[in-house]
Amino acid sequence: MDVLKTLPRREFNQGFAEIIKQAIIADAKMFKQLQSWQASDALALQSLIKRNIKIKSAIVARDERDQTGERAVLNFGHTVGHAIERAGNYRKFLHGEALSLGIVAACAISIKRAGLLPRQRDAVVHLLHRFELPTKLPPHFPRNKIVSALKFDKKFEGGKIRFVVTPKIGSAYLSGDVRMQDIYQAIEEL
């Protein structure tokens, strides 16, 4: 079965935002493989989906009741991504497209707060482009609405900011060092 014939291209591509996110947070080898992945290979797609399920289930199993914060790494890119979805009234971007933009913002913050190398951020942006995912907001998109929507994020508990960052492709952690100004700046740069 050719997946590209059953799903519109935009729908198919937006699913790769989650796959790319999983590679960034937990699997540098998979990230490298995605850089040369061919959409026409159905067996490779099945393998990729199985690998993503294993990554997510392993992370959830280690923090099944969401007690240690380890499970929060699955939200890499989602803080800003969800705010973008909300700011666009859930019509402007598909979930994966908003996540793609959130990943770019999280990488910008990770450069400042987690030591991510700019060349690794560039590799992430290049990979998102490869799957035709957005890495820049339209010029007149209401960035102020994104900032307003941040207050709904579950990781902003008790006035404290907890933000998922990546120090390098293949790992991530929940940080308490991110400041609102870091997030605002990353949104402005989108």
Tab-separated table of C-alpha atoms in Angstrom:
chain	number	residue	atom	x	y	z
A	1	MET	CA	0.000	0.000	0.000
A	2	ASP	CA	1.384	3.397	-0.978
A	3	VAL	CA	0.763	5.710	1.969
A	4	LEU	CA	1.238	8.774	-0.200
A	5	LYS	CA	-1.737	7.688	-2.296
A	6	THR	CA	-3.992	7.284	0.749
A	7	LEU	CA	-3.094	10.506	2.563
A	8	PRO	CA	-2.775	14.016	1.169
A	9	ARG	CA	0.883	15.056	1.080
A	10	ARG	CA	0.396	17.775	3.714
A	11	GLU	CA	-1.204	15.279	6.123
A	12	PHE	CA	1.521	12.707	5.507
A	13	ASN	CA	4.315	15.232	6.006
A	14	GLN	CA	2.884	16.740	9.183
A	15	GLY	CA	3.118	13.332	10.833
A	16	PHE	CA	6.863	13.523	10.460
A	17	ALA	CA	7.065	16.417	12.911
A	18	GLU	CA	6.407	13.929	15.739
A	19	ILE	CA	8.900	11.466	14.270
A	20	ILE	CA	11.575	14.158	13.969
A	21	LYS	CA	10.813	15.267	17.523
A	22	GLN	CA	11.313	11.692	18.785
A	23	ALA	CA	14.664	11.526	16.989
A	24	ILE	CA	15.771	14.849	18.495
A	25	ILE	CA	14.890	13.851	22.042
A	26	ALA	CA	15.943	10.201	22.051
A	27	ASP	CA	17.550	8.759	18.911
A	28	ALA	CA	20.416	10.481	17.078
A	29	LYS	CA	20.811	7.446	14.791
A	30	MET	CA	17.200	7.729	13.642
A	31	PHE	CA	17.715	11.459	13.030
A	32	LYS	CA	20.616	10.638	10.715
A	33	GLN	CA	18.545	8.007	8.904
A	34	LEU	CA	15.702	10.491	8.393
A	35	GLN	CA	18.118	12.764	6.565
A	36	SER	CA	18.222	10.263	3.695
A	37	TRP	CA	14.819	8.578	4.156
A	38	GLN	CA	12.744	7.854	1.038
A	39	ALA	CA	8.964	8.232	1.285
A	40	SER	CA	8.358	5.491	-1.261
A	41	ASP	CA	9.776	2.732	0.966
A	42	ALA	CA	6.758	1.204	2.774
A	43	LEU	CA	8.880	-1.268	4.789
A	44	ALA	CA	11.127	1.534	5.988
A	45	LEU	CA	8.028	3.482	7.041
A	46	GLN	CA	6.720	0.501	9.037
A	47	SER	CA	10.101	0.149	10.725
A	48	LEU	CA	10.179	3.862	11.501
A	49	ILE	CA	6.706	3.767	13.042
A	50	LYS	CA	7.629	0.742	15.201
A	51	ARG	CA	10.799	2.495	16.338
A	52	ASN	CA	8.821	5.583	17.350
A	53	ILE	CA	6.327	3.512	19.296
A	54	LYS	CA	9.210	1.853	21.172
A	55	ILE	CA	10.793	5.224	21.998
A	56	LYS	CA	7.550	6.697	23.288
A	57	SER	CA	6.538	3.593	25.245
A	58	ALA	CA	9.995	3.356	26.869
A	59	ILE	CA	9.814	6.990	28.010
A	60	VAL	CA	6.252	6.572	29.308
A	61	ALA	CA	7.173	3.299	31.062
A	62	ARG	CA	9.986	5.036	32.960
A	63	ASP	CA	7.538	7.700	34.197
A	64	GLU	CA	4.181	5.956	33.884
A	65	ARG	CA	2.342	8.240	36.289
A	66	ASP	CA	4.067	11.430	35.091
A	67	GLN	CA	5.739	11.847	38.490
A	68	THR	CA	9.437	12.401	37.748
A	69	GLY	CA	9.182	14.845	34.846
A	70	GLU	CA	11.064	12.465	32.560
A	71	ARG	CA	7.920	11.936	30.513
A	72	ALA	CA	7.785	15.690	29.811
A	73	VAL	CA	10.550	15.303	27.220
A	74	LEU	CA	7.827	14.031	24.886
A	75	ASN	CA	6.565	17.625	24.868
A	76	PHE	CA	9.676	18.991	23.152
A	77	GLY	CA	8.422	21.712	20.789
A	78	HIS	CA	4.867	21.422	22.076
A	79	THR	CA	4.899	24.428	24.431
A	80	VAL	CA	5.237	26.923	21.578
A	81	GLY	CA	3.553	24.598	19.076
A	82	HIS	CA	0.332	24.380	21.079
A	83	ALA	CA	0.372	28.164	21.583
A	84	ILE	CA	0.700	28.617	17.796
A	85	GLU	CA	-2.253	26.284	17.211
A	86	ARG	CA	-4.350	28.258	19.691
A	87	ALA	CA	-3.250	31.638	18.261
A	88	GLY	CA	-4.311	30.447	14.799
A	89	ASN	CA	-7.701	29.290	16.123
A	90	TYR	CA	-6.724	25.697	15.230
A	91	ARG	CA	-7.240	26.518	11.551
A	92	LYS	CA	-3.997	27.999	10.278
A	93	PHE	CA	-1.687	25.042	10.948
A	94	LEU	CA	-2.107	21.294	11.283
A	95	HIS	CA	-0.785	19.953	14.603
A	96	GLY	CA	2.465	18.695	13.058
A	97	GLU	CA	3.047	22.013	11.307
A	98	ALA	CA	2.617	23.945	14.569
A	99	LEU	CA	4.883	21.408	16.260
A	100	SER	CA	7.513	21.977	13.567
A	101	LEU	CA	7.514	25.687	14.407
A	102	GLY	CA	7.629	24.838	18.109
A	103	ILE	CA	10.647	22.598	17.501
A	104	VAL	CA	12.473	25.476	15.809
A	105	ALA	CA	11.684	27.730	18.792
A	106	ALA	CA	12.768	25.018	21.256
A	107	CYS	CA	16.055	24.642	19.370
A	108	ALA	CA	16.667	28.413	19.579
A	109	ILE	CA	16.058	28.264	23.327
A	110	SER	CA	18.241	25.146	23.588
A	111	ILE	CA	21.164	27.008	22.018
A	112	LYS	CA	20.915	29.598	24.811
A	113	ARG	CA	20.021	27.377	27.756
A	114	ALA	CA	21.287	23.868	26.993
A	115	GLY	CA	24.363	24.348	24.809
A	116	LEU	CA	22.853	23.012	21.571
A	117	LEU	CA	25.266	23.743	18.749
A	118	PRO	CA	23.891	26.064	16.031
A	119	ARG	CA	24.906	23.523	13.372
A	120	GLN	CA	22.648	20.946	15.051
A	121	ARG	CA	19.765	23.432	15.073
A	122	ASP	CA	20.472	24.016	11.368
A	123	ALA	CA	20.329	20.248	10.765
A	124	VAL	CA	16.930	20.136	12.494
A	125	VAL	CA	15.621	23.022	10.368
A	126	HIS	CA	16.965	21.355	7.215
A	127	LEU	CA	15.249	18.072	8.113
A	128	LEU	CA	11.931	19.838	8.792
A	129	HIS	CA	12.234	21.508	5.362
A	130	ARG	CA	12.923	18.125	3.800
A	131	PHE	CA	9.451	17.045	4.917
A	132	GLU	CA	7.943	20.353	3.735
A	133	LEU	CA	7.213	21.467	7.277
A	134	PRO	CA	7.180	25.175	8.198
A	135	THR	CA	10.105	26.691	10.059
A	136	LYS	CA	8.985	30.335	9.881
A	137	LEU	CA	5.671	31.951	10.732
A	138	PRO	CA	3.882	34.038	8.116
A	139	PRO	CA	4.955	37.701	8.523
A	140	HIS	CA	1.624	38.947	9.889
A	141	PHE	CA	0.827	35.996	12.139
A	142	PRO	CA	-0.212	37.403	15.566
A	143	ARG	CA	2.838	36.615	17.684
A	144	ASN	CA	1.222	38.433	20.626
A	145	LYS	CA	-1.548	35.797	20.570
A	146	ILE	CA	1.102	33.068	20.789
A	147	VAL	CA	2.553	34.713	23.882
A	148	SER	CA	-0.934	35.023	25.432
A	149	ALA	CA	-1.638	31.345	24.714
A	150	LEU	CA	1.493	30.199	26.577
A	151	LYS	CA	-0.301	30.552	29.933
A	152	PHE	CA	-2.386	27.490	29.061
A	153	ASP	CA	0.666	25.200	28.920
A	154	LYS	CA	0.608	22.572	31.659
A	155	LYS	CA	4.370	22.861	32.194
A	156	PHE	CA	4.004	26.400	33.599
A	157	GLU	CA	3.036	25.332	37.097
A	158	GLY	CA	2.920	27.666	40.065
A	159	GLY	CA	4.453	30.502	38.073
A	160	LYS	CA	7.551	28.431	37.296
A	161	ILE	CA	8.622	27.770	33.747
A	162	ARG	CA	9.552	24.203	32.953
A	163	PHE	CA	10.659	23.892	29.344
A	164	VAL	CA	12.005	20.910	27.409
A	165	VAL	CA	15.417	21.581	25.862
A	166	THR	CA	17.950	19.534	23.935
A	167	PRO	CA	21.709	19.798	24.501
A	168	LYS	CA	22.350	17.657	21.408
A	169	ILE	CA	20.386	15.622	18.908
A	170	GLY	CA	19.403	12.380	20.618
A	171	SER	CA	18.708	13.702	24.115
A	172	ALA	CA	16.471	16.150	25.962
A	173	TYR	CA	15.534	17.153	29.481
A	174	LEU	CA	13.090	19.338	31.367
A	175	SER	CA	14.798	22.579	32.382
A	176	GLY	CA	13.960	25.162	35.008
A	177	ASP	CA	16.544	27.597	33.580
A	178	VAL	CA	14.449	28.927	30.684
A	179	ARG	CA	13.119	32.462	31.104
A	180	MET	CA	10.000	33.968	29.541
A	181	GLN	CA	12.260	36.372	27.663
A	182	ASP	CA	13.944	33.366	25.996
A	183	ILE	CA	10.549	32.116	24.823
A	184	TYR	CA	9.438	35.568	23.630
A	185	GLN	CA	12.639	35.996	21.656
A	186	ALA	CA	12.327	32.555	20.061
A	187	ILE	CA	8.741	33.371	19.004
A	188	GLU	CA	9.832	36.711	17.544
A	189	GLU	CA	12.526	34.927	15.503
A	190	LEU	CA	10.021	32.496	13.985
